[in-house]
XYZ file of C-alpha atoms in Angstrom:
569
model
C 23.359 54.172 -71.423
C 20.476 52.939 -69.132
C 18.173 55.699 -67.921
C 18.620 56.515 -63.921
C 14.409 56.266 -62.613
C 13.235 59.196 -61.385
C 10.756 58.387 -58.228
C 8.054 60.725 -57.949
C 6.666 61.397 -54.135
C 3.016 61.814 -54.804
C 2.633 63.826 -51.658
C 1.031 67.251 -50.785
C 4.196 69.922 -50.831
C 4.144 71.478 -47.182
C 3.287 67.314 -46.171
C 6.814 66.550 -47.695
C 8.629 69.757 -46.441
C 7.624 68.623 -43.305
C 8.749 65.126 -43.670
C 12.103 66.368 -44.987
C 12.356 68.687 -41.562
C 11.438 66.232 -39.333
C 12.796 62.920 -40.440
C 16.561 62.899 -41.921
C 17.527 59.630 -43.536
C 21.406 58.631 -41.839
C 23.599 56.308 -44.094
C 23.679 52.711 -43.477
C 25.632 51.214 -40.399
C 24.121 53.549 -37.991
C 23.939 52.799 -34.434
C 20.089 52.634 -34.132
C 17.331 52.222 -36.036
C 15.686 55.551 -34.984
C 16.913 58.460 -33.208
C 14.475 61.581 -31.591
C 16.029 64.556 -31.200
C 15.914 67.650 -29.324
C 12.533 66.128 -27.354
C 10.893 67.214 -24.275
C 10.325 63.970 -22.196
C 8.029 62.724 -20.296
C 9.240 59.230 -18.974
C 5.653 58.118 -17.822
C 6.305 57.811 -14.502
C 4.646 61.469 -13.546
C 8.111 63.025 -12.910
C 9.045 66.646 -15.001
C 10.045 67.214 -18.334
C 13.660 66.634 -19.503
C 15.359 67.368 -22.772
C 17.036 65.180 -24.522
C 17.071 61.839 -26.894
C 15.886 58.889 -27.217
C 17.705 56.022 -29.074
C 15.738 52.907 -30.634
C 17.442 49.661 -31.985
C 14.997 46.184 -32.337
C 11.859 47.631 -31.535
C 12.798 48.639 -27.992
C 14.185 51.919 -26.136
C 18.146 51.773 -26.288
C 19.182 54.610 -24.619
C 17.158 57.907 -23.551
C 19.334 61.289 -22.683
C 22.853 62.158 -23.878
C 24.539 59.691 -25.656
C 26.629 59.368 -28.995
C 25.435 57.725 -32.249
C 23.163 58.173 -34.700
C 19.914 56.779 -36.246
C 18.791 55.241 -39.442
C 16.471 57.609 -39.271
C 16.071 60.714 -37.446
C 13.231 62.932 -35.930
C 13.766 66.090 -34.814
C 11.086 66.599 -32.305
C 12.712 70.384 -31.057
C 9.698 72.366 -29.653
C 7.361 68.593 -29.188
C 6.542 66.790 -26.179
C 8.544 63.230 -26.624
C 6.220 60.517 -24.412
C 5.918 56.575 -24.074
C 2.524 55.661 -25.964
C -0.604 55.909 -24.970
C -2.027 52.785 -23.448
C -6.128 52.484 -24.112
C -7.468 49.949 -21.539
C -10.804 50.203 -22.171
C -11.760 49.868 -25.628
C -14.152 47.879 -27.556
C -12.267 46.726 -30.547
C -12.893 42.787 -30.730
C -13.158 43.998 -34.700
C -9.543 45.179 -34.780
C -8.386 42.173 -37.692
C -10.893 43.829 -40.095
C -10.194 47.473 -39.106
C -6.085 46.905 -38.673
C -4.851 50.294 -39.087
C -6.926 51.820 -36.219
C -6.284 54.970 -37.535
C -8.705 57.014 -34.492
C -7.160 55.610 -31.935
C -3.090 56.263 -33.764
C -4.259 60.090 -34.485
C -4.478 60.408 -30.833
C -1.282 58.931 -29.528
C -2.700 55.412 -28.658
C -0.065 52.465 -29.346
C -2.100 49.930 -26.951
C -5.274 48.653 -26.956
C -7.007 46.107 -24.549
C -10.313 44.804 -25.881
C -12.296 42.442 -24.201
C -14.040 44.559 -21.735
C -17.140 44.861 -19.960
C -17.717 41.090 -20.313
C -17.950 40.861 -23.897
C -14.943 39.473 -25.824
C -14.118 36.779 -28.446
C -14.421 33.512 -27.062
C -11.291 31.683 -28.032
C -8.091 34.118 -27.109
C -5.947 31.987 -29.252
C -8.458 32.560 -32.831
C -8.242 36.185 -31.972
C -4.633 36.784 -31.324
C -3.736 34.616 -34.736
C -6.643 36.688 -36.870
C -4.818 39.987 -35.504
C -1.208 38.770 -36.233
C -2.765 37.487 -40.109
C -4.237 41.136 -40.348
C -0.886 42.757 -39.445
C -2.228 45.294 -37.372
C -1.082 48.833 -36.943
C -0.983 48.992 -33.211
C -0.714 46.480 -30.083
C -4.037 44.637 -29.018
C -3.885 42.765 -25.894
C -7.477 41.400 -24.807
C -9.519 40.779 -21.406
C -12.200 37.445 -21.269
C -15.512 38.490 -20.886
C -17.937 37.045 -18.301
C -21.121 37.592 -20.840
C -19.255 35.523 -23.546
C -18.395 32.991 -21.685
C -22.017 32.814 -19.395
C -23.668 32.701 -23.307
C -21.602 29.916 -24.599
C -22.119 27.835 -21.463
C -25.824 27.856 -20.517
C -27.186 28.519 -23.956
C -28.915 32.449 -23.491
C -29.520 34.885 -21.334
C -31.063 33.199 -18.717
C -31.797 34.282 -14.993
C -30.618 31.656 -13.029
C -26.969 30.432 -11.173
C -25.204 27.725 -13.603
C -25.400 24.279 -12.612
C -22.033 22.782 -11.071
C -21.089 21.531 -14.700
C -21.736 24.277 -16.585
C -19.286 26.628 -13.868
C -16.681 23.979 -14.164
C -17.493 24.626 -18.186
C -17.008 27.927 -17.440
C -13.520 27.883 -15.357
C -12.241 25.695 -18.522
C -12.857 28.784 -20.448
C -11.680 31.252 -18.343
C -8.469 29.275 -18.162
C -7.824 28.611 -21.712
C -7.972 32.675 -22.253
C -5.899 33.033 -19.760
C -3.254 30.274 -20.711
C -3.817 31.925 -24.389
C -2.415 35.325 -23.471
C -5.962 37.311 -21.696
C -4.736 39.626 -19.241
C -7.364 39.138 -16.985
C -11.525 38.703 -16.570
C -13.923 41.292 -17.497
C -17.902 41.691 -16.595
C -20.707 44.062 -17.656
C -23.485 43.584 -14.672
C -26.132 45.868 -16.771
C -25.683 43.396 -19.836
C -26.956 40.144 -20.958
C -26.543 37.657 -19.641
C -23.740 38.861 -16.765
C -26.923 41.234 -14.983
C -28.528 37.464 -13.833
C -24.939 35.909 -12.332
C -24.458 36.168 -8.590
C -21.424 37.072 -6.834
C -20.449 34.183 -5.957
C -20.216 32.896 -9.775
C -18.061 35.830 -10.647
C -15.858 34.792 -7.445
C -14.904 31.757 -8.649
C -14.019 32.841 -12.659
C -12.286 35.726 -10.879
C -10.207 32.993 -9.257
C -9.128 31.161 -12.471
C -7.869 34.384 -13.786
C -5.742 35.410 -10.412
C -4.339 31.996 -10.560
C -2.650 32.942 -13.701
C -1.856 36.944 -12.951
C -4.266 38.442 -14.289
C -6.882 41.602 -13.296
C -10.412 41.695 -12.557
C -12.517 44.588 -14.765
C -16.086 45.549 -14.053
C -18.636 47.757 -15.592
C -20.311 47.356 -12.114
C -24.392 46.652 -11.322
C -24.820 50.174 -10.980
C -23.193 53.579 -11.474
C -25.772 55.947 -10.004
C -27.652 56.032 -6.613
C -26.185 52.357 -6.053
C -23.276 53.300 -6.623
C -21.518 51.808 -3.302
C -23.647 48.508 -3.465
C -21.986 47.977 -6.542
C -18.325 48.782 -5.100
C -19.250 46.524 -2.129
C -19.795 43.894 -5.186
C -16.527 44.769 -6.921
C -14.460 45.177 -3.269
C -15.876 41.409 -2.262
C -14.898 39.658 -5.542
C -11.277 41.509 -5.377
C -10.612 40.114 -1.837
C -12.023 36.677 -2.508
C -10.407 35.946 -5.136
C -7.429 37.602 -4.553
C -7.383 39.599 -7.901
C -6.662 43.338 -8.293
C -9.643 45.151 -9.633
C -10.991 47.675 -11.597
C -13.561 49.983 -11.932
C -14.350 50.503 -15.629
C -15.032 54.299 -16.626
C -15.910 55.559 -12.851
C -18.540 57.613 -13.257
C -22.099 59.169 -11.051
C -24.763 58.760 -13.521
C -27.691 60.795 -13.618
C -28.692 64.264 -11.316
C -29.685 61.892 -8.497
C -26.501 60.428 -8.032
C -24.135 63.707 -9.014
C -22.053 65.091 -6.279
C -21.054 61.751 -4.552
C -17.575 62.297 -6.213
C -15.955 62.460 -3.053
C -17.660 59.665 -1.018
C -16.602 57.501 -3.974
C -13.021 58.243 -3.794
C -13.116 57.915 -0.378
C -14.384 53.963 -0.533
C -12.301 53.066 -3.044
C -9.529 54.498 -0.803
C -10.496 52.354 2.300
C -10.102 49.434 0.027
C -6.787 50.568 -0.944
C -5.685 51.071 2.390
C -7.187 47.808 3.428
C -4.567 45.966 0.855
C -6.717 45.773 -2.103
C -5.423 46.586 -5.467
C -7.920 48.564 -7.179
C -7.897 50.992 -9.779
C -10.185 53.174 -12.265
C -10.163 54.149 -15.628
C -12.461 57.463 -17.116
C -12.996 59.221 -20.361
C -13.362 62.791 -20.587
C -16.905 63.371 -21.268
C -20.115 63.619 -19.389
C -22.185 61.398 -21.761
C -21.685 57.650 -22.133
C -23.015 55.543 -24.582
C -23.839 52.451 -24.882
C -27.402 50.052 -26.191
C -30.868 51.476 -25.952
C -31.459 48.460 -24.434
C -30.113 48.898 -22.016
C -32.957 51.882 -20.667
C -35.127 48.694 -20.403
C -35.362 46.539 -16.972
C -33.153 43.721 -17.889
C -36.290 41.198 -16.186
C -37.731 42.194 -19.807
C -34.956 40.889 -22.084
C -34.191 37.542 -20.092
C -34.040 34.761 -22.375
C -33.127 35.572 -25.425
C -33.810 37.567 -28.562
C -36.708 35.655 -29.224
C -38.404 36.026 -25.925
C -37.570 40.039 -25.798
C -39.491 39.964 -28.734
C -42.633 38.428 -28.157
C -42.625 40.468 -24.797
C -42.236 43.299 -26.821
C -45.411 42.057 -29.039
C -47.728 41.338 -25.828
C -49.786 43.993 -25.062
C -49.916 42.946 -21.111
C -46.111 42.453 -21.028
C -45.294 45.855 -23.124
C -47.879 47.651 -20.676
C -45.637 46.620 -17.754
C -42.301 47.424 -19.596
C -43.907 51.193 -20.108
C -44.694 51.686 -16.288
C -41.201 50.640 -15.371
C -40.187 52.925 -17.174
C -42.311 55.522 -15.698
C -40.998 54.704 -12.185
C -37.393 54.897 -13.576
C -37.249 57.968 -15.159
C -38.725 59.646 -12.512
C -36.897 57.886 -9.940
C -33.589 59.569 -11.909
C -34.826 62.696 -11.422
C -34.907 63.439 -15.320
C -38.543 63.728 -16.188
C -37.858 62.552 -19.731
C -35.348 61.275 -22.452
C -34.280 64.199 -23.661
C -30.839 62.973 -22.570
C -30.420 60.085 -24.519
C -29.476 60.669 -28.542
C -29.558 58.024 -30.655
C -25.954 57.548 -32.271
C -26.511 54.424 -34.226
C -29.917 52.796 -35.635
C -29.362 50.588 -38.963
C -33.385 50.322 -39.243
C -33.775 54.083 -39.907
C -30.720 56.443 -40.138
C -33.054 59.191 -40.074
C -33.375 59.311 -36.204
C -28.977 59.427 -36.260
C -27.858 61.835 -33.841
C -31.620 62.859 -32.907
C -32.530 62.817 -29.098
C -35.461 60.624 -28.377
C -37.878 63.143 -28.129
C -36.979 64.086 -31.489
C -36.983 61.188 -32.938
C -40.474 60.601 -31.299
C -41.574 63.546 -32.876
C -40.547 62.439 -36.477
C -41.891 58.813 -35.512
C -45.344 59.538 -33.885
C -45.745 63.358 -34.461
C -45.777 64.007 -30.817
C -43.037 63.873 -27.908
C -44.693 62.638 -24.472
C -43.340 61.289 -22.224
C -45.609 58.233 -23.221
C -44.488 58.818 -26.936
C -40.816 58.918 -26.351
C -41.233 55.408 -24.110
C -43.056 53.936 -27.476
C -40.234 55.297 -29.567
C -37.555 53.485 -27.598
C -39.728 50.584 -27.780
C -40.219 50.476 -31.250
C -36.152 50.897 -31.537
C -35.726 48.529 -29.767
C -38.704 46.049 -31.897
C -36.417 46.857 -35.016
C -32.950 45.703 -33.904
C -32.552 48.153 -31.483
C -29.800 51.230 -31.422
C -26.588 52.493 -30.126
C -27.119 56.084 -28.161
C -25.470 58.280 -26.518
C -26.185 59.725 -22.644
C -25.690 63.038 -21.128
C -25.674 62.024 -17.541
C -22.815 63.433 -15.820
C -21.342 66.623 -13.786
C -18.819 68.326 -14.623
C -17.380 68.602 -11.340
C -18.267 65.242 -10.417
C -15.623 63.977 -13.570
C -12.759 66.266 -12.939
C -12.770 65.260 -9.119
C -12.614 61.909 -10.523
C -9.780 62.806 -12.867
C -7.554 64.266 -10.333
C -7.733 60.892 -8.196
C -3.690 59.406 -8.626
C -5.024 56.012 -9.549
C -7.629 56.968 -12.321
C -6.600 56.105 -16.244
C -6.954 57.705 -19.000
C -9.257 55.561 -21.440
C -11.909 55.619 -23.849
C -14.591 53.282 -24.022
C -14.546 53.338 -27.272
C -14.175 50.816 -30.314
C -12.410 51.347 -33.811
C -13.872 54.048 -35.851
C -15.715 53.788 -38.929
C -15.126 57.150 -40.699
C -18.514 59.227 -41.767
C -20.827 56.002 -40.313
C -23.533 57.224 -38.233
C -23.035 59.638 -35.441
C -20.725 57.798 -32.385
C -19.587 59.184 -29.365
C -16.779 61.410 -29.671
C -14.700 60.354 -27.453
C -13.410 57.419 -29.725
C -11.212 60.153 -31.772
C -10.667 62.530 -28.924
C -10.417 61.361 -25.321
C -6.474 61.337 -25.249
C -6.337 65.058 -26.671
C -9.305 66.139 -24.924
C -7.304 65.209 -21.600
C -4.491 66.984 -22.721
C -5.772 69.956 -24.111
C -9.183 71.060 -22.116
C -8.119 69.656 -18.469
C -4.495 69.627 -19.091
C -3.930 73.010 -20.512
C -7.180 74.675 -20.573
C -8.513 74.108 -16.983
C -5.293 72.819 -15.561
C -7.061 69.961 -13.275
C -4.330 67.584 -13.240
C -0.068 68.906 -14.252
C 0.643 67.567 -18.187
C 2.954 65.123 -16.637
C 0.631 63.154 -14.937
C -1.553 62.897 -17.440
C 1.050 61.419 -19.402
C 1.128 59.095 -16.474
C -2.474 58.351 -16.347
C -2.094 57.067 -20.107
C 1.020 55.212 -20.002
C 3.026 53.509 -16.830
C -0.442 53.526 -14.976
C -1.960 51.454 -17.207
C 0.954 49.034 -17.848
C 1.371 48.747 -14.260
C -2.223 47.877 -13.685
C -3.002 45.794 -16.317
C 1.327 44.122 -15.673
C 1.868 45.149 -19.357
C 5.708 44.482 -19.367
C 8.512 46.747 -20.338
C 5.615 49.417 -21.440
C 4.592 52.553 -20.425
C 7.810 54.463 -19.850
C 10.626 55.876 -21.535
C 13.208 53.746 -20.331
C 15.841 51.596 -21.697
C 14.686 48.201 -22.343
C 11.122 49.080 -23.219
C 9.279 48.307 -25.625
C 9.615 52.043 -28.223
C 6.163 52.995 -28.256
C 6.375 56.362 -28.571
C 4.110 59.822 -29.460
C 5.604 62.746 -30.177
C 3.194 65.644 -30.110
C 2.405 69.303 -28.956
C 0.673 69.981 -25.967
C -0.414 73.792 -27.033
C -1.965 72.300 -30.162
C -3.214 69.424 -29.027
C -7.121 69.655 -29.467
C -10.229 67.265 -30.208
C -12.434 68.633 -32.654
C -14.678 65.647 -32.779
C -18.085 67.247 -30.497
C -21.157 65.249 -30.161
C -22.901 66.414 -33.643
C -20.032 66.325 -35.549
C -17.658 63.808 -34.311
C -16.058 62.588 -37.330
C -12.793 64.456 -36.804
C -9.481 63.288 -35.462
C -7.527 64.344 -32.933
C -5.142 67.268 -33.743
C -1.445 67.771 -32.466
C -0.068 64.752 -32.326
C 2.857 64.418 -34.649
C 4.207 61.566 -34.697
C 3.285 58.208 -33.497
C 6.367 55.289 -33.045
C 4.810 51.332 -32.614
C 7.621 49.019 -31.652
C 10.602 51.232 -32.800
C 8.387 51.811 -36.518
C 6.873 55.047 -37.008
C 3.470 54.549 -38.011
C 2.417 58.463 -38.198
C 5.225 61.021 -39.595
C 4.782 64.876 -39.669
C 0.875 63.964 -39.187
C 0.518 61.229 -42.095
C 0.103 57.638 -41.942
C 2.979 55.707 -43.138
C 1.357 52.620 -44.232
C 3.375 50.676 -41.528
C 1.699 48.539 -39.285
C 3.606 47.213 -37.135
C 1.666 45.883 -34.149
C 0.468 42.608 -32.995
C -0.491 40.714 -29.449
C 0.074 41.250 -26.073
C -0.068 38.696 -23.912
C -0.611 38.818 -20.084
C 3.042 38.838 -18.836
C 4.671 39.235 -22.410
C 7.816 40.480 -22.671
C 8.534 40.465 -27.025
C 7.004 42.945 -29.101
C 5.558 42.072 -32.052
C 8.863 43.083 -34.053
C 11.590 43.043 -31.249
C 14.141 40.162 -31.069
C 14.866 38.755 -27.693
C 15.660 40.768 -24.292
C 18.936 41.409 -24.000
C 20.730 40.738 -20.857
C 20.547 44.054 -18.265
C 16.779 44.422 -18.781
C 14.951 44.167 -15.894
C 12.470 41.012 -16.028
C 9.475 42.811 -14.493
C 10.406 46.142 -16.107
C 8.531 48.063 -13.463
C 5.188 46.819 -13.362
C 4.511 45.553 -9.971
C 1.763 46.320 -7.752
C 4.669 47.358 -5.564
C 5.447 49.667 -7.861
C 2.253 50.788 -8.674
C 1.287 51.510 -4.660
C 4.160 53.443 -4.163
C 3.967 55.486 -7.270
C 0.621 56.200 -6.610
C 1.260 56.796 -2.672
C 3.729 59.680 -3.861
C 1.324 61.121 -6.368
C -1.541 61.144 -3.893
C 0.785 63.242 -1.223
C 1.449 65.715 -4.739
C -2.318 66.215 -5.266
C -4.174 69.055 -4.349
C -7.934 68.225 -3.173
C -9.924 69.559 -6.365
């Protein structure tokens, strides 16, 4: 007689026991695909909790409540929060083909990604979206075009002057063949190379190419600090003439000087608002950012190219004048040194990892001046330069901001390389630190809008179809987690740790995390500006609605009613 195979599960005990619990297996010629049971929903939109189910069948959202059936598979999710996915729209993952399974972004209830921002993207849209569909990725990646990309490509380097009438018409061609490839819209990043040298009016007219086609407008504006409403005259100018909503990438008051303005920000961005404008924000939870050394240099210094940085750097005359900028800036901020800035990332020496630039001053030169740290930073930045971190926030300053009914929930943050170097933490905990510290620790802002703030909000803003809510006809993106658990152990010297509390993570009707373990699945892909497939649905059926809620109709008036809900913080 033939021998029946035994399969072994090579799986951790209480991992299977938990699987077994929280995923039954329903005989063939079920209704759905997947069933979750027994949930407490949020449906996105920022209204209460309700219990019930929520059917999937082709990769969208069949039915959500009370109704009959039952599932290829189940999940009982009795005691769990049941929400759409969380929708990222500020990361920096133009490496998401190599690094497909995205696994920091998944252990924190992210389903959506869009890349592509503060003006630094891959050039051809089309390349991309092919490399990510090759890679079968794990989650969905839609992508903005970036302003410095396309400025670099087009006049050559990072050069301080406005293009020539052929090379803008070079640069519309761009701008519209990202677009017509799927970009949802046009990003900038005014403290970068080589966006810091374009004008206003050059952004105006790229800003047009991408309303033409539906698309948003993203800026990591000229300035965050002191100049703070210069920079939101910029971004207010370029949304009304162009006729593109806006918005402001990770809102912020940077440095003591500018801290406490919280409230005269909201209140511009407001005005606009009221004045017709479509304009919205996105934040992570932290008060440190992080971003190049580089960039603590005055960008006059760095115009032209790598090559010219360099032998600036090499001239004593020119490296004199670099230094007393620097003087005048730090003092200026009110900081009196560098002690806030931490080098995450330096390839040249991993010594100085995670050391603030005094400290790595002190290793480098034996003493920590003022005048010692400046030649450190130089030096760094002589060698290839670094990727740091910067504590330059308030507190109050960022939960004022995270109260406001049109701020998002996003991280700034690219695709993590486990154990490399010593990143920001917010690229494995934003989404949990939300939830758990301002959600449930501090209570700033109810649990179900900040469910809101990382799911129909986004969709709505960046007109991500059929996403964001639980809803029939959506896409089933889904997280399934526990908001007393939830918790981000990732801090600033250890941040190599994932998210905790989040259960189960559904991409397009597959789940991709069960009872807290990958699957293997990965079953994201593109999303296009306007796209209405996911990656592994089959065609809308008849009765869904062809906007699916993501109007700036829509998103006024949900945010008009949220703004009448919230308190003044």
């Amino acid at each position: 007689m033939p021998k029946t195979p035994i399969i072994v599960l090579c799986l951790p005990f209480s991992v299977l026991l938990a699987f077994i619990a929280g995923c039954a297996q329903v005989p063939a010629g079920a209704d759905y695909d997947l069933v979750i049971r027994r949930g407490r929903l949020l449906d996105g939109t920022g209204r209460p909790a309700s219990s019930g189910d929520i059917a999937v069948r082709e990769g969208r959202i069949a039915a959500v409540g009370q109704f009959p059936g039952t599932g290829r598979v189940e999940i009982d999710a009795g005691g769990m929060t049941v929400a759409p996915g969380f929708i990222d729209v500020h990361t920096h993952s133009e490496d998401v083909a190599d690094l497909p399974v995205a696994e920091n972004f998944l252990r924190m209830g992210v389903t959506t990604i869009v890349t592509g921002n503060c003006g630094g993207s891959k050039l051809d849209v089309g390349e991309f979206f092919a490399a990510i569909v090759k890679a079968r990725v794990a989650l969905n990646v839609a992508t903005l075009i970036g302003h410095n990309t396309v400025r670099g490509q087009v006049m050559g380097g990072s050069f301080a002057r406005p293009p020539t009438v052929a090379e803008l018409d070079q640069m519309r061609a761009l701008v519209d063949r990202a677009m017509r490839d799927g970009a949802v819209g046009l990003s900038t990043g005014l403290i970068y190379l080589p966006g810091t040298f374009a004008k206003t009016d050059e952004i105006v007219e790229l800003a047009k190419v991408a309303s033409a086609h539906g698309g948003i407008y993203a800026s990591h504006m000229r300035n965050e600090s002191t100049r703070i409403r210069d920079a939101l005259d910029e971004l207010t100018t370029i949304a009304r003439e162009a006729r593109i909503p806006a918005e402001v990438s990770h809102l912020k008051l940077s440095g003591p000087a500018a801290w406490g303005r919280a409230d005269e920000t909201i209140a511009y961005l407001d005005r606009a608002r009221a004045s017709g404008l479509a304009i919205a924000h996105d934040q992570y939870a932290y008060t440190a950012s992080s971003t190049g050394i580089g960039t603590l240099i005055a960008a006059e210094f760095r115009e032209g190219g790598n090559t010219r940085y360099r032998n600036r750097l090499a001239d004593p005359a020119q490296k004199a004048r670099m230094i007393a900028e620097m003087k005048d800036s730090i003092q200026r901020s009110k900081r009196g040194d560098y002690t806030y800035a931490v080098i995450a990332s330096f390839k040249a020496d991993p010594r100085l990892n995670g050391r603030t630039v005094p400290q790595a001053a002190k290793i480098l030169r034996g003493t920590d001046t003022l005048d010692d740290q400046i030649e450190t930073i130089l030096d760094i930045e002589a060698r290839g330069g670094a990727q740091g971190v910067f504590h330059g926030m308030s507190e109050p300053d960022l939960r004022r901001f995270l109260a406001h009914p049109f701020t998002m929930v996003a991280s700034d943050s690219g695709i993590r390389r486990f154990g490399e170097a010593v990143p920001h933490p917010r690229g494995y905990g934003n989404n949990a630190r939300v939830l758990g510290r301002y959600v449930r620790d501090l209570k700033v802002i109810p649990l179900e809008e900040a469910v809101r703030k990382m799911t129909s909000l986004p969709a709505q803003t960046f007109r991500l179809r059929n996403r964001g809510e639980l809803r029939p006809g959506f896409v089933a993106d889904l997280v399934v987690f526990d908001p007393e658990q939830v918790s981000d152990p990732s801090t600033y010297d250890d941040p190599h740790h994932y998210a905790v509390g989040f259960r189960d993570v559904v991409v397009n009707g597959v789940p991709v995390i069960r009872a807290g373990q990958l699957t293997g699945a990965r079953p994201g892909g593109p999303v296009r500006l306007r796209d209405d497939t996911a990656p592994s649905a089959a065609p809308r059926r008849a009765g869904i609605p062809p906007d699916g809620g993501g109007s700036e109709r829509n998103l006024r008036a949900t945010a008009q009613s949220q703004t009448a809900a919230t308190p003044p913080q």
